[in-house]
Amino acid sequence: MTERIYTLILGSSENGALLLIEELRRGGYDPDFLMVDEVGKVAKSLVVADWDIIISDSSFSKLDVSATISLLNDFDKRIPLIVVSEDFGVSEVVDLIKSGVSNYIPKGELHRLLPAIKRALNESLDVEGDRPIDFDLEERNKMMMSILEDVESLHNAAEKEREKLYLAISAMDEAILLFDVDKKVVLHNGSASRLFGGGADSEITVDVLSKYRWFPLEEIGNVLSGADRFDVDIILSKEPFSAVNLISVPIGGEGFLVTISDITKERELIRAKDDLITTVSHELRTPLTMIKLFFANATAGVMGEQNEKMRRAIDRANTSVSRLATLIDELLDYSRFERGAVQISLQGSFVGKIVNELSILFNPIADSKNRKFKVRVEVGDEEIDLDEHRIHQVLSNLIDNAIKFTGDGGHIELLVKDDDEGMNFMVIDDGEGIAPQFLETIFDRFKQVGRTYGPGIKGLGLGLAICREIVEAHNGRIWAESELGKGSKFIVRLPRSASPAGDDAQSGKDEWTLS
Amino acid sequence: MKVHILIVDDEGEYIEILRERLEFEGYELDSALDGSSGLQKMKSNKPDILLLDIMMPGQSGLDVYREMLGDPDLADIPVIFLSAFGSELFGDDKVLIKDATFLQKPFDVNELITAIAALIP
């Protein structure tokens, strides 16, 4: 059995009204309805019929709903009013309920409409029948109000948190820009305003940003389409030096956050450190040169005959000087790599030539130390793109290490073979091997682990770190495989046609210089 | 006749140690402590080989080399650079010094002697 229900619908959308009617029918009501599309017509419709319920559609504004409530009060009509809307915030809903609206249904939750109507009708019956409002109802209203007050205070607390957050953002030295998905600036702090020209309160628009040539307007938005981070150091000017670091990160599909921090001081410190290393290294070279010359003169007999004891002492001193010179080279090399001062220049080089040179260099060294060094090439004399001088340096370092860490009579092999991923240069020895826990870290700087050291073979632990820098600058990979007691294998894999790292998206972090 | 070598370097003591060895090897060594007096010596008594430092007060070794290349009388003197800096630090000047021999300090004096022997006309 259906129940007739006189329904006044406030709204201008016929489709919206039809949806509501449908819902009422589905709930077993037989709705007799009138739709009014503006608040001016509400008064008239209140006179022409006794409505059971008023439902305001989302096309009816909050102001119009308030006006309707006033009208109901003026006419002394206690007709339940239910608001169906899609865009009211918590505080607005609280206002509505306080002003006398029976219920609020978010448009997406239309299934809650029928229960709300039933409840509203029951309550209005109680009132209409002029029966004294029963205790339960009064209690319920009180509870309702206290829940609403809780909601309101939670809302206020959230507002306060938001304000605190905003204050914190405002106080930050970093410039912060929040962009929406359309790349529009929706929030920025005072540092950002100062950075982009205006006073602390000036507006920042994409137009303003586009006037700053260094600002990567295109790239920052890449995080909207998959990239999880865009991070770049930008040199703004060389004299006087100033630089910033810019990071863009996505925020859960709602846009992205850009922070820009001043890294001038850090970069100046790094530069000062590099300058110090460079200066000290070069200052050390001159006295070293003299010491070396002096020993060489003594050995050559420039200063007359020397006995066996003297000769041995001079030999040892000479070795120490060479070691000192190598340490300085390592330090200088590493510092150059760290600040990107070393450029890899790729050119077609033949595998055969590289291998031959190494063979000529290391055969006598290995022989003199009673080690066997051999070269095995399992590819044709292919030409690949590499920086010959630097790759020679890498392989020399690996072979030199292998000779050092292999005992008397040990075997060292340089094996060249290719696979799908590139050309592999492997330095294999049958020495003591490296403990598994050290395999990962041996390429870190200042790390010297896992091998037993004999006298006179200490270093700064920069050799392998430099090797890694060089190989990675070729977009290649270097790693070690080893088993304790069975020897070690160092593999350098170079792509066949390399582009220097940094030319493509593979490099993690770029540096831009504004020229 | 002895091969005549000129060394231009601001470190006098270093020149003296090197002189002992080079004279021991049978060369004749003349020296200058800065670029401009080096150029003067080259003009008055042209050496067979020039050993040139790079970092010197006043005219650098590269300045000296540039001036020599612009002077037809000096442009053909074979040059060995002896510098504490690696050759890769010189950027565009790398092109300039590509025809010269380069030994980084502290060098092995035997390498220097080999390099000199290779340049003797």
XYZ file of C-alpha atoms in Angstrom:
636
model
C 0.000 0.000 0.000
C 1.284 3.375 -0.913
C 1.111 6.442 1.238
C 0.353 9.767 -0.376
C 2.866 12.399 0.464
C 2.577 16.077 -0.417
C 6.039 17.115 -1.386
C 7.303 20.587 -2.130
C 10.511 20.463 -4.081
C 12.772 23.517 -4.084
C 15.037 23.541 -7.088
C 15.444 24.380 -10.711
C 16.621 21.064 -12.095
C 13.883 18.806 -13.424
C 16.219 15.864 -13.489
C 17.124 16.530 -9.887
C 13.433 16.635 -8.962
C 12.726 13.441 -10.875
C 15.493 11.662 -9.000
C 13.914 12.680 -5.699
C 10.452 11.565 -6.830
C 11.845 8.251 -7.983
C 13.419 7.779 -4.608
C 10.149 8.537 -2.838
C 8.268 6.065 -5.043
C 10.893 3.461 -4.373
C 10.240 3.969 -0.680
C 6.551 3.181 -1.076
C 5.253 6.754 -1.164
C 2.846 8.201 -3.713
C 4.223 11.653 -4.078
C 2.024 14.598 -5.053
C 4.516 17.272 -5.731
C 5.168 20.804 -6.754
C 8.467 22.176 -7.831
C 9.365 25.813 -7.218
C 12.554 27.218 -8.627
C 12.940 30.399 -6.612
C 12.438 31.493 -3.066
C 9.908 34.162 -4.106
C 7.442 31.456 -5.092
C 7.790 29.525 -1.866
C 5.455 31.768 0.134
C 2.662 31.282 -2.408
C 3.075 27.523 -2.463
C 2.907 27.427 1.348
C -0.522 28.996 1.158
C -1.965 26.746 -1.569
C -1.395 23.418 0.123
C -0.489 21.676 3.369
C 2.833 20.111 2.482
C 4.031 17.023 4.301
C 7.646 17.641 3.490
C 9.920 20.120 1.742
C 13.009 18.877 -0.048
C 15.573 21.335 -1.300
C 17.570 20.221 -4.291
C 21.235 21.001 -4.753
C 20.342 23.688 -7.282
C 18.858 25.712 -4.417
C 21.451 27.894 -2.701
C 22.149 27.963 0.991
C 20.815 31.518 1.160
C 17.553 30.409 -0.425
C 17.293 27.571 2.076
C 17.720 30.043 4.943
C 15.081 32.301 3.436
C 12.703 29.348 3.184
C 13.232 28.538 6.857
C 12.421 32.131 7.754
C 9.259 31.884 5.694
C 8.245 28.661 7.459
C 8.732 30.413 10.782
C 6.749 33.440 9.590
C 3.892 31.198 8.483
C 4.299 29.183 11.665
C 4.464 26.039 9.579
C 6.335 23.103 11.049
C 7.049 21.295 7.844
C 10.245 19.230 7.850
C 12.803 20.507 5.384
C 15.483 18.206 4.065
C 18.421 19.632 2.144
C 20.009 17.544 -0.578
C 23.243 19.124 -1.698
C 26.706 18.308 -2.853
C 28.942 21.094 -1.784
C 28.260 22.140 1.775
C 31.098 22.091 4.260
C 30.787 20.880 7.832
C 30.266 24.338 9.288
C 27.561 25.130 6.755
C 25.705 21.950 7.631
C 25.954 22.805 11.308
C 24.494 26.254 10.535
C 21.657 24.707 8.542
C 20.704 22.226 11.239
C 20.881 24.917 13.881
C 18.617 27.173 11.859
C 15.932 24.485 11.677
C 16.649 22.219 8.730
C 15.612 18.663 9.643
C 18.366 16.885 7.826
C 21.124 17.191 5.304
C 21.759 14.538 2.679
C 24.891 14.742 0.547
C 23.863 14.291 -3.069
C 26.031 11.225 -3.462
C 24.195 9.512 -0.585
C 20.641 9.693 -1.813
C 19.921 6.293 -0.243
C 19.825 8.100 3.079
C 16.896 10.237 1.906
C 14.071 7.776 2.675
C 15.100 7.046 6.272
C 15.553 10.783 6.772
C 12.055 11.494 5.449
C 10.522 8.797 7.644
C 12.228 10.165 10.699
C 11.297 13.739 9.861
C 7.657 12.810 9.280
C 7.449 10.951 12.586
C 8.920 13.855 14.435
C 6.652 16.377 12.754
C 3.609 14.202 13.655
C 4.621 14.477 17.259
C 4.779 18.204 16.969
C 1.692 18.627 14.795
C -0.452 16.609 17.117
C 0.231 19.256 19.715
C 1.204 16.535 22.066
C 3.753 17.606 24.606
C 7.146 16.817 23.239
C 8.143 13.671 24.985
C 11.200 13.410 27.104
C 13.012 11.123 24.676
C 12.692 13.533 21.854
C 13.991 16.392 23.946
C 16.887 14.252 25.069
C 17.554 13.261 21.502
C 17.581 16.843 20.377
C 20.001 17.685 23.125
C 22.211 14.815 22.081
C 21.949 15.894 18.502
C 22.963 19.420 19.443
C 25.872 18.211 21.495
C 27.045 16.009 18.624
C 26.787 19.001 16.339
C 28.749 21.085 18.795
C 31.411 18.385 18.915
C 31.563 18.363 15.156
C 31.819 22.124 15.143
C 34.613 22.168 17.681
C 36.460 19.465 15.741
C 36.022 21.570 12.684
C 37.358 24.612 14.512
C 40.328 22.592 15.776
C 41.052 21.494 12.212
C 40.859 25.125 11.113
C 43.308 26.052 13.851
C 45.687 23.290 12.766
C 45.431 24.537 9.241
C 46.256 28.043 10.435
C 49.222 26.718 12.428
C 50.436 24.825 9.382
C 50.075 27.921 7.296
C 51.977 29.948 9.906
C 54.724 27.341 9.895
C 54.898 27.444 6.109
C 54.973 31.235 6.229
C 57.857 31.211 8.675
C 59.980 28.873 6.545
C 63.052 30.176 4.785
C 62.347 27.900 1.844
C 60.072 29.281 -0.800
C 57.003 27.078 -0.989
C 54.533 26.947 -3.843
C 51.528 24.683 -3.943
C 50.135 23.985 -7.404
C 46.814 22.370 -8.304
C 46.471 19.810 -11.106
C 46.010 22.627 -13.628
C 49.426 24.021 -12.635
C 47.855 27.018 -10.950
C 49.496 28.354 -7.783
C 46.964 27.839 -4.992
C 49.184 28.594 -2.007
C 52.570 30.146 -1.457
C 54.500 31.591 1.433
C 56.241 34.907 2.038
C 59.634 33.536 1.026
C 58.168 32.642 -2.357
C 56.733 36.164 -2.691
C 60.098 37.690 -1.877
C 61.889 35.354 -4.278
C 59.552 36.201 -7.123
C 59.797 39.932 -7.047
C 57.008 41.311 -4.949
C 56.473 42.106 -1.301
C 55.562 39.471 1.250
C 51.909 39.433 0.174
C 52.259 39.720 -3.575
C 50.393 37.285 -5.776
C 52.290 34.612 -7.673
C 50.830 33.448 -10.943
C 52.218 31.240 -13.663
C 52.741 34.422 -15.684
C 54.939 35.828 -12.944
C 56.912 32.564 -12.745
C 57.405 32.388 -16.500
C 59.339 35.677 -16.333
C 62.018 33.894 -14.308
C 64.091 32.178 -16.931
C 65.611 29.727 -14.470
C 62.288 28.521 -13.131
C 61.588 25.095 -14.679
C 57.892 25.695 -15.297
C 57.547 22.704 -17.623
C 59.552 20.198 -15.631
C 57.955 20.780 -12.235
C 54.662 19.460 -13.633
C 56.233 16.156 -14.684
C 55.402 14.793 -11.257
C 51.729 14.887 -12.264
C 52.347 12.238 -14.888
C 54.178 9.543 -13.026
C 57.558 10.931 -11.949
C 57.797 10.733 -8.178
C 60.182 13.641 -7.774
C 61.894 16.393 -9.702
C 65.056 17.640 -8.046
C 67.519 20.089 -9.517
C 70.300 22.396 -8.337
C 70.243 25.663 -10.222
C 73.153 28.072 -10.337
C 71.488 31.480 -10.490
C 74.620 33.521 -10.901
C 78.320 32.877 -10.851
C 79.509 36.282 -9.670
C 78.487 36.728 -6.933
C 77.785 33.028 -6.601
C 74.223 32.051 -5.783
C 72.417 28.768 -6.171
C 69.116 27.165 -5.238
C 67.833 23.649 -4.931
C 64.339 23.084 -6.324
C 62.251 20.021 -5.520
C 58.821 19.216 -6.871
C 56.808 16.368 -5.364
C 53.250 15.237 -6.146
C 50.596 15.404 -3.424
C 48.213 12.526 -3.792
C 46.823 13.411 -7.203
C 45.698 16.863 -6.055
C 48.603 18.805 -7.442
C 52.215 19.205 -6.463
C 54.405 21.036 -4.004
C 57.497 22.950 -5.025
C 60.114 23.946 -2.468
C 63.051 26.140 -3.339
C 65.915 26.450 -0.883
C 68.975 28.635 -0.970
C 72.065 26.422 -1.207
C 74.549 29.218 -1.872
C 76.350 28.749 1.450
C 76.548 24.952 1.138
C 77.891 25.172 -2.360
C 80.423 27.783 -1.328
C 81.590 25.487 1.464
C 81.938 22.562 -0.921
C 83.856 24.797 -3.285
C 86.108 26.018 -0.479
C 86.792 22.398 0.501
C 87.630 21.478 -3.094
C 89.849 24.524 -3.449
C 91.644 23.532 -0.271
C 92.193 19.963 -1.478
C 93.404 21.244 -4.855
C 95.746 23.827 -3.367
C 97.190 21.499 -0.747
C 97.667 18.740 -3.308
C 99.541 21.017 -5.658
C 101.633 22.568 -2.926
C 102.637 19.061 -1.860
C 103.702 18.138 -5.363
C 106.655 20.500 -5.557
C 108.508 19.204 -2.461
C 107.600 15.670 -3.515
C 109.139 16.306 -6.910
C 112.349 17.422 -5.244
C 112.482 14.406 -2.920
C 111.895 12.086 -5.854
C 114.585 13.800 -7.914
C 116.989 13.590 -5.025
C 116.450 9.836 -4.611
C 116.623 9.287 -8.353
C 119.902 11.210 -8.478
C 121.269 9.077 -5.659
C 120.204 5.872 -7.398
C 121.681 7.034 -10.696
C 125.022 7.626 -8.995
C 124.999 11.394 -9.479
C 126.277 11.741 -5.928
C 128.876 9.010 -6.190
C 128.933 5.340 -5.280
C 126.587 4.020 -2.591
C 126.727 0.827 -0.618
C 124.063 -1.865 -0.612
C 122.492 -0.623 2.639
C 122.118 2.906 1.312
C 120.672 1.652 -1.937
C 118.015 -0.386 -0.083
C 117.127 2.584 2.125
C 116.764 4.847 -0.879
C 114.609 2.268 -2.694
C 112.249 2.112 0.267
C 112.104 5.869 0.624
C 111.389 6.093 -3.089
C 108.465 3.660 -2.776
C 107.016 5.774 0.024
C 107.252 8.912 -2.054
C 105.471 7.176 -4.931
C 102.753 6.063 -2.559
C 102.354 9.598 -1.279
C 102.060 10.847 -4.845
C 99.376 8.219 -5.569
C 97.416 9.249 -2.478
C 97.454 12.854 -3.590
C 96.281 11.814 -7.060
C 93.416 9.819 -5.588
C 92.324 12.671 -3.373
C 92.485 15.176 -6.191
C 90.728 12.852 -8.599
C 87.936 12.128 -6.187
C 87.417 15.769 -5.379
C 87.236 16.530 -9.099
C 84.644 13.836 -9.630
C 82.642 14.981 -6.671
C 82.216 18.458 -8.021
C 81.735 17.201 -11.569
C 84.933 18.821 -12.839
C 85.882 15.704 -14.759
C 84.335 15.442 -18.167
C 84.097 12.057 -19.795
C 84.805 12.364 -23.486
C 83.488 9.374 -25.360
C 85.026 8.254 -28.589
C 85.115 5.017 -30.522
C 87.878 2.859 -29.062
C 88.996 -0.644 -29.973
C 88.853 -3.333 -27.307
C 92.104 -4.823 -28.617
C 94.089 -1.648 -28.093
C 92.898 -1.167 -24.515
C 93.635 -4.761 -23.610
C 97.057 -4.717 -25.266
C 98.154 -1.647 -23.396
C 97.105 -3.193 -20.098
C 98.897 -6.401 -20.969
C 102.131 -4.542 -21.742
C 101.825 -2.509 -18.554
C 100.986 -5.307 -16.126
C 102.887 -8.342 -17.381
C 106.252 -7.106 -16.055
C 104.673 -5.880 -12.796
C 102.975 -9.250 -12.198
C 106.175 -11.120 -13.085
C 108.242 -9.067 -10.666
C 105.797 -9.991 -7.885
C 105.609 -13.637 -8.874
C 101.995 -13.477 -10.088
C 100.598 -14.722 -13.392
C 98.663 -12.132 -15.401
C 96.852 -13.150 -18.540
C 94.367 -11.609 -20.905
C 91.488 -13.456 -22.540
C 89.339 -11.695 -25.143
C 86.174 -13.506 -26.218
C 84.974 -10.832 -28.615
C 86.219 -9.565 -31.947
C 88.171 -6.320 -32.010
C 85.014 -4.276 -31.539
C 84.825 -0.549 -31.385
C 82.870 0.873 -28.461
C 82.253 4.381 -27.168
C 84.322 5.166 -24.111
C 86.826 7.537 -22.585
C 89.966 5.523 -23.201
C 92.118 7.287 -20.630
C 89.507 6.894 -17.889
C 88.623 3.267 -18.642
C 92.333 2.479 -18.706
C 92.480 4.061 -15.249
C 89.577 1.891 -13.990
C 90.957 -1.386 -15.312
C 94.486 -0.536 -14.123
C 93.125 0.092 -10.665
C 91.268 -3.247 -10.642
C 94.255 -5.216 -11.973
C 96.596 -3.429 -9.590
C 94.307 -4.342 -6.670
C 94.078 -7.943 -7.845
C 97.879 -8.199 -7.965
C 98.088 -6.708 -4.473
C 95.500 -8.997 -2.954
C 96.577 -12.241 -4.541
C 99.243 -14.230 -2.752
C 102.544 -15.471 -4.091
C 102.010 -17.435 -7.308
C 98.464 -16.065 -7.683
C 96.616 -15.792 -10.993
C 94.997 -12.662 -12.369
C 92.964 -12.647 -15.543
C 91.469 -9.840 -17.591
C 88.519 -11.358 -19.453
C 86.551 -9.428 -22.063
C 83.219 -10.809 -23.221
C 79.931 -9.297 -24.317
C 76.298 -10.049 -23.629
C 72.951 -8.431 -24.437
C 73.564 -5.588 -22.029
C 76.976 -4.520 -23.199
C 80.669 -5.187 -23.116
C 82.002 -6.764 -19.933
C 85.552 -6.265 -18.743
C 86.217 -8.669 -15.880
C 89.209 -8.762 -13.601
C 89.357 -12.178 -11.976
C 91.794 -13.341 -9.331
C 92.250 -16.450 -7.193
C 93.123 -14.530 -4.050
C 91.470 -14.611 -0.666
C 88.187 -13.152 -1.794
C 85.912 -10.614 -0.165
C 83.406 -11.343 2.591
C 79.822 -11.033 1.293
C 78.911 -8.206 3.675
C 81.597 -6.017 2.148
C 80.741 -6.580 -1.519
C 78.224 -3.747 -1.506
C 80.313 -1.204 0.320
C 83.736 -1.571 -1.250
C 82.791 0.999 -3.860
C 81.965 3.587 -1.199
C 84.629 6.146 -0.566
C 87.068 5.737 2.293
C 86.075 2.072 2.550
C 88.758 -0.524 2.690
C 87.313 -3.732 3.917
C 87.310 -7.428 3.619
C 90.748 -8.027 2.240
C 93.820 -8.813 4.193
C 96.462 -6.191 3.948
C 100.099 -6.762 3.550
C 102.631 -4.118 4.386
C 102.784 -1.083 2.168
C 99.473 -1.486 0.426
C 97.300 0.921 2.318
C 95.420 3.624 0.493
C 92.700 6.170 1.044
C 90.064 3.746 -0.135
C 89.137 6.124 -2.909
C 90.333 3.992 -5.808
C 87.154 1.950 -6.238
C 84.960 4.976 -5.531
C 86.686 6.750 -8.396
C 86.237 3.653 -10.579
C 82.518 3.705 -9.875
C 82.276 7.414 -10.706
C 83.996 6.813 -14.028
C 81.932 3.752 -14.976
C 78.673 5.430 -14.008
C 79.647 8.479 -16.020
C 79.680 6.063 -18.981
C 76.182 4.911 -18.002
C 77.776 1.595 -17.174
C 77.818 -0.531 -14.040
C 80.597 -1.888 -11.862
C 80.224 -4.594 -9.292
C 82.116 -7.366 -7.543
C 81.409 -11.050 -7.053
C 83.425 -13.110 -4.647
C 83.590 -16.136 -2.445
C 85.931 -16.213 0.534
C 88.957 -18.364 -0.175
C 88.126 -18.691 -3.867
C 88.977 -15.301 -5.285
C 87.163 -12.251 -6.574
C 85.698 -11.052 -9.819
C 85.226 -7.366 -10.622
C 82.962 -6.661 -13.558
C 82.785 -3.435 -15.522
C 79.861 -3.438 -17.909
C 79.762 -0.676 -20.494
C 76.875 -0.069 -22.882
C 77.954 -0.504 -26.507
C 76.980 2.953 -27.601
C 77.044 5.102 -24.563
C 75.778 8.562 -23.990
C 77.435 10.299 -21.079
C 75.376 10.078 -17.904
C 73.511 13.286 -17.282
C 72.439 13.633 -20.902
C 69.277 11.725 -20.262
C 66.614 11.082 -17.696
C 68.539 8.273 -16.052
C 70.617 10.550 -13.923
C 69.013 11.140 -10.582
C 69.808 14.761 -10.082
C 70.777 17.426 -12.516
C 72.507 20.680 -12.141
C 71.593 23.621 -14.279
C 73.718 26.632 -14.810
C 72.127 29.832 -15.938
C 74.287 31.215 -18.670
C 128.126 19.669 -29.219
C 126.077 19.259 -26.040
C 122.291 19.403 -26.243
C 121.235 22.739 -24.810
C 118.183 22.611 -22.499
C 116.451 25.649 -20.979
C 114.287 25.204 -17.890
C 111.807 27.886 -16.820
C 110.481 27.303 -13.285
C 110.056 29.530 -10.229
C 111.513 26.890 -7.841
C 115.270 27.491 -7.774
C 116.120 24.555 -5.539
C 114.247 22.149 -7.763
C 116.157 23.465 -10.778
C 119.436 22.769 -9.001
C 118.571 19.139 -8.183
C 117.413 18.609 -11.761
C 120.556 20.315 -13.067
C 122.760 17.791 -11.220
C 121.021 14.928 -12.966
C 120.752 16.415 -16.444
C 124.383 17.522 -16.441
C 125.293 14.035 -15.192
C 123.433 12.717 -18.247
C 125.543 14.976 -20.437
C 123.160 17.818 -21.148
C 123.818 21.518 -20.794
C 121.187 23.226 -18.641
C 120.355 26.908 -18.637
C 117.594 28.228 -16.357
C 115.214 31.118 -15.800
C 113.012 31.735 -12.746
C 110.147 33.460 -14.555
C 108.466 33.649 -17.935
C 109.791 36.933 -19.245
C 113.457 36.203 -18.460
C 112.899 32.739 -19.959
C 111.687 34.313 -23.214
C 114.709 36.657 -23.229
C 117.090 33.716 -22.812
C 115.307 31.843 -25.619
C 115.809 34.811 -27.930
C 119.473 35.405 -27.081
C 120.459 31.745 -26.995
C 117.871 29.463 -28.568
C 117.663 26.148 -26.664
C 117.244 22.735 -28.301
C 114.558 21.792 -25.767
C 112.490 23.811 -23.316
C 111.277 22.486 -19.936
C 108.412 24.714 -18.895
C 106.507 25.016 -15.615
C 102.932 26.270 -15.818
C 102.029 27.936 -12.520
C 104.490 30.789 -12.106
C 104.115 34.301 -10.765
C 103.668 36.844 -13.538
C 103.553 35.169 -16.931
C 102.288 31.593 -16.679
C 103.885 28.791 -18.666
C 100.898 28.833 -20.996
C 101.367 32.581 -21.604
C 105.015 31.896 -22.439
C 104.025 29.069 -24.791
C 101.430 31.251 -26.538
C 104.032 33.959 -27.082
C 106.522 31.405 -28.462
C 103.935 30.044 -30.915
C 103.415 33.590 -32.186
C 107.140 34.122 -32.733
C 108.508 32.293 -35.829
C 111.978 32.137 -34.261
C 110.729 30.340 -31.148
C 107.698 28.405 -32.415
C 109.740 25.337 -33.342
C 111.382 24.770 -29.945
C 110.158 21.406 -28.593
C 108.463 21.913 -25.217
C 108.041 19.572 -22.252
C 105.595 20.896 -19.686
C 106.453 19.953 -16.122
C 103.546 20.953 -13.909
C 101.934 20.057 -10.625
C 98.566 20.345 -12.370
C 97.186 17.523 -14.433
C 96.870 18.395 -18.116
C 93.082 17.907 -17.935
C 92.689 20.953 -15.694
C 93.491 23.327 -18.482
C 90.181 23.291 -20.324
C 90.500 25.129 -23.628
C 94.267 25.361 -23.241
C 94.345 21.602 -23.741
C 94.138 22.260 -27.471
C 97.053 24.652 -27.121
C 99.343 22.160 -25.415
C 98.335 19.111 -27.401
C 101.544 19.139 -29.434
C 103.700 19.445 -26.327
C 104.853 16.677 -24.012
C 103.328 16.793 -20.574
C 104.717 15.338 -17.357
C 102.942 15.842 -14.060
C 104.977 16.588 -10.942
C 106.189 14.572 -9.165
C 107.382 12.927 -12.372
C 109.759 10.026 -12.767
C 113.030 11.584 -13.880
C 113.736 8.563 -16.098
C 110.553 9.396 -18.020
C 111.834 12.943 -18.420
C 115.156 11.707 -19.737
C 113.346 9.401 -22.184
C 111.153 12.305 -23.319
C 114.176 14.565 -23.810
C 115.985 11.880 -25.816
C 112.928 11.503 -28.041
C 112.919 15.216 -28.837
C 116.600 15.663 -29.664
C 116.802 16.790 -33.265
